[in-house]
Amino acid sequence: MRQKRKKLGVNVDHVATIRQARGTTYPDPAFAAVLCERAGADSIVAHLREDRRHINDEDVFRIKSAISIRFNLEMSIARDIVDVAVRLKPHQATLVPERRRELTTEGGLDVIGLGRRLQRVVRRLQSAGIEVSLFIEPDLDQMKASRDIGVGIVEIHTGHYSDAKTKRERQSHLRRIIRSAEFAHDKLGLRVNAGHGLHYDNVRPIAEIPQIYELNIGHSIVSYAVLFGMRKAVKDMLALL
Ligand code: PXP
């Protein structure tokens, strides 16, 4: 049966980014995660980066115990991060490439190039009872390699689609995403998620792809919350003056 709507995973990293800007204890990403759950989110996503620039180790444990929906930990394959994941046991781990100087995850994992090194990490996480997803480009060979490595889920990187400067360019990225989602789901039997750079104006064409199960969205939702929560924030402060 066709899914009524896509599942939504909300990434709360940038709630922690605001906290880190001032070194305070607020806003708390675990509290934000609970609010997302109450609003109907299907899962919570957080990226424990190697440089801990936003989400930290304590956050991921607090988020997991605060929510009753699925927790999807985004992570690199660095050993100390894998150690944290094995202790935390999130429902799902999404493996992403990570470069220290990048502003955000800039591309998909090179599953073919990483080969056995990646496979060892996948097996270790799966043995701890964690479902593993690989964040990859909409590329058929990377899809095949993901299936061969033994994961059941892939997440298609929608960043190039989101960053496209012209309609024509965006359409061409969309066609690649559609083709790879069909291939991964219909031919390889993988669960297909998608995310990166999706916002209120560009999400619909991706949400209309039948083979996609879940969308993971962070920056645009946190940005929207900041703007549309501003009125209440000012009124509540005024009431104290
Ligand atoms: N999916 C993955 C694998 C990501 O790395 C990110 C960014 O952390 C997202 C989804 C969410 O991207 P955005 O914050 O642009 O919505």
Coordinates of N, CA and C in Angstrom, one line a residue, residues 66-213:
A66 N 14.9 11.3 26.1 CA 13.7 12.2 26.2 C 12.6 11.9 25.2
I67 N 12.9 11.1 24.1 CA 11.9 10.9 23.1 C 11.4 9.5 23.1
S68 N 10.2 9.3 22.5 CA 9.8 7.9 22.3 C 9.7 7.6 20.8
I69 N 9.9 8.5 19.9 CA 10.0 8.2 18.5 C 11.5 7.8 18.2
R70 N 11.7 7.4 17.0 CA 13.0 6.8 16.6 C 14.1 7.9 16.7
F71 N 15.3 7.5 17.0 CA 16.4 8.4 17.0 C 17.4 8.0 16.0
N72 N 17.7 8.9 15.1 CA 18.6 8.6 14.0 C 19.9 9.4 14.2
L73 N 21.0 8.7 14.5 CA 22.3 9.4 14.8 C 23.1 9.5 13.5
E74 N 23.3 10.8 13.0 CA 24.2 10.9 11.9 C 25.6 10.9 12.4
M75 N 26.5 10.3 11.7 CA 27.9 10.1 12.2 C 28.9 9.7 11.1
S76 N 30.1 10.1 11.4 CA 31.2 9.6 10.5 C 31.6 8.2 10.9
I77 N 32.6 7.7 10.2 CA 33.0 6.3 10.6 C 34.3 6.4 11.5
A78 N 34.6 7.6 12.1 CA 35.7 7.7 13.0 C 35.5 6.8 14.2
R79 N 36.6 6.1 14.7 CA 36.5 5.1 15.7 C 35.8 5.6 17.0
D80 N 36.2 6.8 17.4 CA 35.6 7.3 18.7 C 34.1 7.6 18.6
I81 N 33.7 8.0 17.4 CA 32.3 8.3 17.2 C 31.5 6.9 17.1
V82 N 32.1 6.0 16.5 CA 31.5 4.6 16.4 C 31.4 4.1 17.8
D83 N 32.4 4.3 18.7 CA 32.3 3.8 20.1 C 31.1 4.4 20.8
V84 N 30.9 5.8 20.6 CA 29.8 6.4 21.2 C 28.5 5.8 20.7
A85 N 28.4 5.6 19.4 CA 27.1 5.0 18.9 C 26.8 3.7 19.4
V86 N 27.9 2.8 19.6 CA 27.6 1.5 20.1 C 27.2 1.5 21.6
R87 N 27.6 2.5 22.3 CA 27.1 2.7 23.7 C 25.7 3.2 23.7
L88 N 25.5 4.2 22.8 CA 24.2 4.9 22.8 C 23.0 4.0 22.3
K89 N 23.4 3.2 21.3 CA 22.4 2.4 20.6 C 21.2 3.1 20.1
P90 N 21.4 4.1 19.2 CA 20.2 4.8 18.6 C 19.5 3.7 17.7
H91 N 18.2 4.0 17.4 CA 17.5 3.1 16.5 C 18.2 2.9 15.2
Q92 N 18.7 4.1 14.7 CA 19.4 4.1 13.4 C 20.6 4.9 13.4
A93 N 21.6 4.5 12.6 CA 22.8 5.4 12.4 C 22.9 5.7 10.9
T94 N 23.1 6.9 10.6 CA 23.2 7.3 9.2 C 24.7 7.7 9.0
L95 N 25.4 6.9 8.2 CA 26.8 7.2 8.0 C 27.1 8.3 7.0
V96 N 27.8 9.3 7.3 CA 28.0 10.4 6.4 C 29.5 10.7 6.3
P97 N 30.0 11.3 5.2 CA 31.4 11.7 5.1 C 31.5 12.9 6.0
E98 N 32.7 13.2 6.5 CA 32.9 14.4 7.3 C 34.2 15.0 7.1
R99 N 34.2 16.3 6.8 CA 35.5 17.0 6.7 C 35.4 18.2 7.7
R100 N 36.5 18.4 8.4 CA 36.5 19.4 9.5 C 36.1 20.8 9.1
R101 N 36.6 21.2 7.9 CA 36.4 22.6 7.6 C 35.1 22.9 6.8
E102 N 34.3 21.8 6.5 CA 33.1 22.0 5.8 C 32.0 22.7 6.7
L103 N 31.1 23.5 6.0 CA 30.0 24.1 6.8 C 29.0 23.1 7.2
T104 N 28.7 22.2 6.3 CA 27.8 21.1 6.5 C 28.2 19.9 5.6
T105 N 27.5 18.8 5.7 CA 27.9 17.6 4.9 C 27.9 18.0 3.5
E106 N 29.0 17.9 2.8 CA 29.0 18.4 1.4 C 28.8 17.4 0.3
G107 N 28.9 16.2 0.6 CA 28.7 15.2 -0.5 C 28.3 13.9 0.1
G108 N 28.0 12.9 -0.7 CA 27.6 11.6 -0.2 C 28.9 10.8 0.1
L109 N 28.7 9.6 0.8 CA 29.8 8.7 1.1 C 30.2 8.0 -0.1
D110 N 31.5 7.8 -0.2 CA 32.0 7.0 -1.4 C 32.1 5.6 -0.9
V111 N 30.9 4.9 -1.1 CA 30.8 3.5 -0.5 C 31.8 2.6 -1.3
I112 N 31.9 2.8 -2.6 CA 32.8 2.0 -3.4 C 34.3 2.1 -2.9
G113 N 34.7 3.4 -2.8 CA 36.1 3.7 -2.4 C 36.4 3.2 -0.9
L114 N 35.4 3.3 0.0 CA 35.7 3.0 1.4 C 35.7 1.5 1.6
G115 N 35.0 0.8 0.8 CA 35.0 -0.7 0.8 C 34.9 -1.3 2.1
R116 N 36.0 -2.1 2.4 CA 36.0 -3.0 3.6 C 36.0 -2.2 4.9
R117 N 36.6 -1.0 4.9 CA 36.7 -0.1 6.1 C 35.3 0.2 6.5
L118 N 34.4 0.6 5.5 CA 33.1 0.9 5.8 C 32.3 -0.3 6.2
Q119 N 32.5 -1.4 5.6 CA 31.8 -2.6 5.9 C 32.0 -3.0 7.3
R120 N 33.3 -2.9 7.8 CA 33.6 -3.2 9.2 C 32.7 -2.4 10.2
V121 N 32.6 -1.1 9.9 CA 31.8 -0.2 10.7 C 30.3 -0.6 10.7
V122 N 29.9 -0.8 9.5 CA 28.4 -1.2 9.3 C 28.2 -2.5 10.1
R123 N 29.0 -3.5 10.0 CA 28.8 -4.7 10.8 C 28.8 -4.5 12.3
R124 N 29.8 -3.6 12.7 CA 29.9 -3.4 14.2 C 28.6 -2.7 14.7
L125 N 28.1 -1.8 13.9 CA 26.8 -1.1 14.4 C 25.7 -2.0 14.3
Q126 N 25.6 -2.8 13.2 CA 24.5 -3.8 13.1 C 24.5 -4.8 14.2
S127 N 25.7 -5.2 14.6 CA 25.8 -6.2 15.7 C 25.4 -5.6 17.0
A128 N 25.4 -4.3 17.2 CA 24.9 -3.6 18.4 C 23.4 -3.4 18.3
G129 N 22.8 -3.9 17.2 CA 21.3 -3.8 17.1 C 20.9 -2.5 16.5
I130 N 21.8 -1.8 15.8 CA 21.5 -0.5 15.2 C 21.2 -0.7 13.7
E131 N 20.1 -0.1 13.2 CA 19.9 -0.1 11.7 C 20.8 0.9 11.1
V132 N 21.4 0.5 10.0 CA 22.4 1.4 9.4 C 21.9 1.9 8.0
S133 N 22.1 3.2 7.8 CA 21.7 3.9 6.6 C 23.0 4.6 6.0
L134 N 23.2 4.6 4.7 CA 24.3 5.3 4.1 C 23.8 6.5 3.4
F135 N 24.5 7.6 3.6 CA 24.1 8.9 2.9 C 24.9 9.0 1.7
I136 N 24.2 8.8 0.5 CA 25.0 8.7 -0.7 C 24.4 9.7 -1.8
E137 N 25.2 9.9 -2.8 CA 24.7 10.6 -4.0 C 23.7 9.8 -4.8
P138 N 22.9 10.5 -5.6 CA 21.9 9.7 -6.4 C 22.6 9.0 -7.6
D139 N 23.4 8.0 -7.3 CA 24.3 7.4 -8.2 C 24.1 5.8 -8.2
L140 N 23.8 5.2 -9.3 CA 23.4 3.8 -9.3 C 24.5 2.9 -8.8
D141 N 25.7 3.2 -9.1 CA 26.8 2.3 -8.6 C 27.0 2.4 -7.1
Q142 N 26.8 3.6 -6.6 CA 26.9 3.8 -5.1 C 25.7 3.0 -4.4
M143 N 24.6 3.0 -5.1 CA 23.4 2.3 -4.5 C 23.7 0.8 -4.5
K144 N 24.2 0.3 -5.6 CA 24.5 -1.1 -5.7 C 25.6 -1.5 -4.6
A145 N 26.6 -0.7 -4.5 CA 27.6 -1.0 -3.5 C 27.1 -0.9 -2.1
S146 N 26.1 -0.1 -1.8 CA 25.4 0.0 -0.5 C 24.7 -1.3 -0.2
R147 N 24.0 -1.8 -1.2 CA 23.3 -3.0 -1.0 C 24.3 -4.2 -0.7
D148 N 25.4 -4.2 -1.5 CA 26.3 -5.3 -1.4 C 27.0 -5.2 0.0
I149 N 27.1 -4.0 0.6 CA 27.8 -3.9 1.9 C 26.9 -4.4 3.0
G150 N 25.6 -4.6 2.7 CA 24.7 -5.2 3.6 C 23.8 -4.2 4.4
V151 N 23.6 -3.0 3.9 CA 22.7 -2.1 4.6 C 21.3 -2.2 4.0
G152 N 20.3 -1.9 4.8 CA 18.9 -2.0 4.3 C 18.4 -0.6 3.9
I153 N 19.1 0.5 4.2 CA 18.6 1.8 4.0 C 19.7 2.7 3.4
V154 N 19.3 3.5 2.4 CA 20.2 4.6 1.9 C 19.4 5.9 2.0
E155 N 20.2 7.0 2.2 CA 19.6 8.3 2.2 C 20.2 9.1 1.0
I156 N 19.4 9.5 0.1 CA 19.9 10.2 -1.1 C 20.2 11.7 -0.7
H157 N 21.4 12.1 -1.1 CA 21.8 13.5 -0.8 C 21.1 14.4 -1.8
T158 N 20.3 15.3 -1.3 CA 19.5 16.2 -2.1 C 20.2 17.6 -2.2
G159 N 21.4 17.7 -1.7 CA 22.0 19.0 -1.6 C 22.2 19.7 -3.0
H160 N 22.6 18.9 -4.0 CA 22.8 19.5 -5.3 C 21.5 20.0 -5.9
Y161 N 20.5 19.2 -5.7 CA 19.1 19.6 -6.1 C 18.8 21.0 -5.4
S162 N 19.0 21.0 -4.1 CA 18.6 22.2 -3.3 C 19.4 23.4 -3.7
D163 N 20.7 23.2 -4.1 CA 21.6 24.3 -4.4 C 21.5 24.8 -5.8
A164 N 20.7 24.1 -6.6 CA 20.7 24.4 -8.1 C 20.3 25.9 -8.3
K165 N 21.0 26.5 -9.2 CA 20.8 27.9 -9.5 C 19.7 28.2 -10.5
T166 N 19.5 27.2 -11.4 CA 18.5 27.5 -12.4 C 17.4 26.3 -12.3
K167 N 16.3 26.6 -12.9 CA 15.2 25.6 -13.0 C 15.7 24.4 -13.7
R168 N 16.4 24.6 -14.8 CA 16.8 23.5 -15.6 C 17.8 22.6 -14.9
E169 N 18.7 23.2 -14.1 CA 19.7 22.5 -13.3 C 18.9 21.7 -12.3
R170 N 17.9 22.3 -11.6 CA 17.2 21.6 -10.6 C 16.4 20.4 -11.1
Q171 N 15.8 20.6 -12.3 CA 15.1 19.5 -13.0 C 16.0 18.3 -13.3
S172 N 17.2 18.7 -13.7 CA 18.2 17.6 -14.0 C 18.6 16.8 -12.7
H173 N 18.8 17.5 -11.6 CA 19.1 16.8 -10.4 C 17.9 16.0 -9.9
L174 N 16.7 16.6 -10.1 CA 15.5 15.9 -9.7 C 15.4 14.6 -10.4
R175 N 15.6 14.6 -11.7 CA 15.5 13.4 -12.6 C 16.5 12.3 -12.0
R176 N 17.7 12.7 -11.7 CA 18.7 11.8 -11.1 C 18.2 11.2 -9.8
I177 N 17.6 12.0 -9.0 CA 17.1 11.5 -7.7 C 16.0 10.5 -7.9
I178 N 15.1 10.8 -8.9 CA 14.0 9.9 -9.1 C 14.5 8.6 -9.7
R179 N 15.4 8.7 -10.6 CA 15.9 7.4 -11.2 C 16.6 6.6 -10.2
S180 N 17.4 7.2 -9.3 CA 18.1 6.4 -8.3 C 17.2 5.9 -7.2
A181 N 16.2 6.6 -6.9 CA 15.2 6.2 -5.9 C 14.5 4.9 -6.4
E182 N 14.1 5.0 -7.7 CA 13.4 3.8 -8.3 C 14.3 2.6 -8.3
F183 N 15.6 2.8 -8.7 CA 16.5 1.7 -8.8 C 16.7 1.1 -7.4
A184 N 17.0 2.0 -6.4 CA 17.3 1.5 -5.1 C 16.1 0.7 -4.5
H185 N 14.9 1.3 -4.7 CA 13.8 0.7 -4.0 C 13.2 -0.5 -4.9
D186 N 13.0 -0.3 -6.1 CA 12.3 -1.3 -7.0 C 13.3 -2.5 -7.3
K187 N 14.5 -2.1 -7.6 CA 15.4 -3.2 -8.1 C 16.3 -3.8 -7.0
L188 N 16.7 -2.9 -6.0 CA 17.6 -3.5 -5.0 C 16.9 -3.8 -3.7
G189 N 15.6 -3.3 -3.6 CA 14.9 -3.6 -2.4 C 15.3 -2.8 -1.1
L190 N 15.9 -1.7 -1.3 CA 16.4 -0.9 -0.2 C 15.3 0.1 0.2
R191 N 15.3 0.5 1.5 CA 14.5 1.6 2.0 C 15.2 2.9 1.6
V192 N 14.5 3.8 1.0 CA 15.1 5.0 0.5 C 14.6 6.3 1.2
N193 N 15.6 6.9 1.9 CA 15.3 8.2 2.5 C 16.0 9.3 1.7
A194 N 15.7 10.6 2.0 CA 16.4 11.7 1.3 C 16.5 12.9 2.2
G195 N 17.5 13.7 1.9 CA 17.6 14.9 2.7 C 18.8 15.7 2.4
H196 N 18.9 16.9 2.9 CA 19.9 17.9 2.8 C 19.4 19.1 2.0
G197 N 19.4 20.2 2.7 CA 19.0 21.5 2.0 C 17.5 21.6 1.6
L198 N 16.7 20.7 2.1 CA 15.3 20.8 1.7 C 14.6 21.9 2.6
H199 N 13.8 22.7 1.9 CA 13.0 23.7 2.6 C 11.6 23.8 2.1
Y200 N 10.9 24.8 2.6 CA 9.4 24.8 2.4 C 9.1 25.0 0.9
D201 N 10.1 25.6 0.1 CA 9.8 25.9 -1.3 C 10.3 24.8 -2.3
N202 N 11.1 23.9 -1.8 CA 11.7 22.9 -2.7 C 11.3 21.5 -2.4
V203 N 10.6 21.3 -1.3 CA 10.4 19.9 -0.8 C 9.4 19.1 -1.6
R204 N 8.4 19.8 -2.1 CA 7.3 19.0 -2.7 C 7.7 18.0 -3.8
P205 N 8.5 18.4 -4.8 CA 8.8 17.5 -5.8 C 9.6 16.2 -5.3
I206 N 10.3 16.4 -4.2 CA 11.0 15.3 -3.6 C 10.0 14.4 -2.8
A207 N 9.0 15.1 -2.1 CA 8.0 14.4 -1.3 C 7.0 13.6 -2.3
E208 N 7.0 14.0 -3.5 CA 6.1 13.3 -4.5 C 6.7 12.0 -5.1
I209 N 8.0 11.7 -4.7 CA 8.6 10.5 -5.3 C 8.1 9.3 -4.5
P210 N 7.4 8.4 -5.1 CA 6.7 7.3 -4.4 C 7.7 6.4 -3.6
Q211 N 8.9 6.2 -4.2 CA 9.8 5.3 -3.5 C 10.5 5.8 -2.3
I212 N 10.3 7.1 -2.0 CA 11.0 7.7 -0.8 C 10.2 7.5 0.4
Y213 N 10.8 7.0 1.5 CA 10.1 6.7 2.7 C 10.1 7.9 3.7

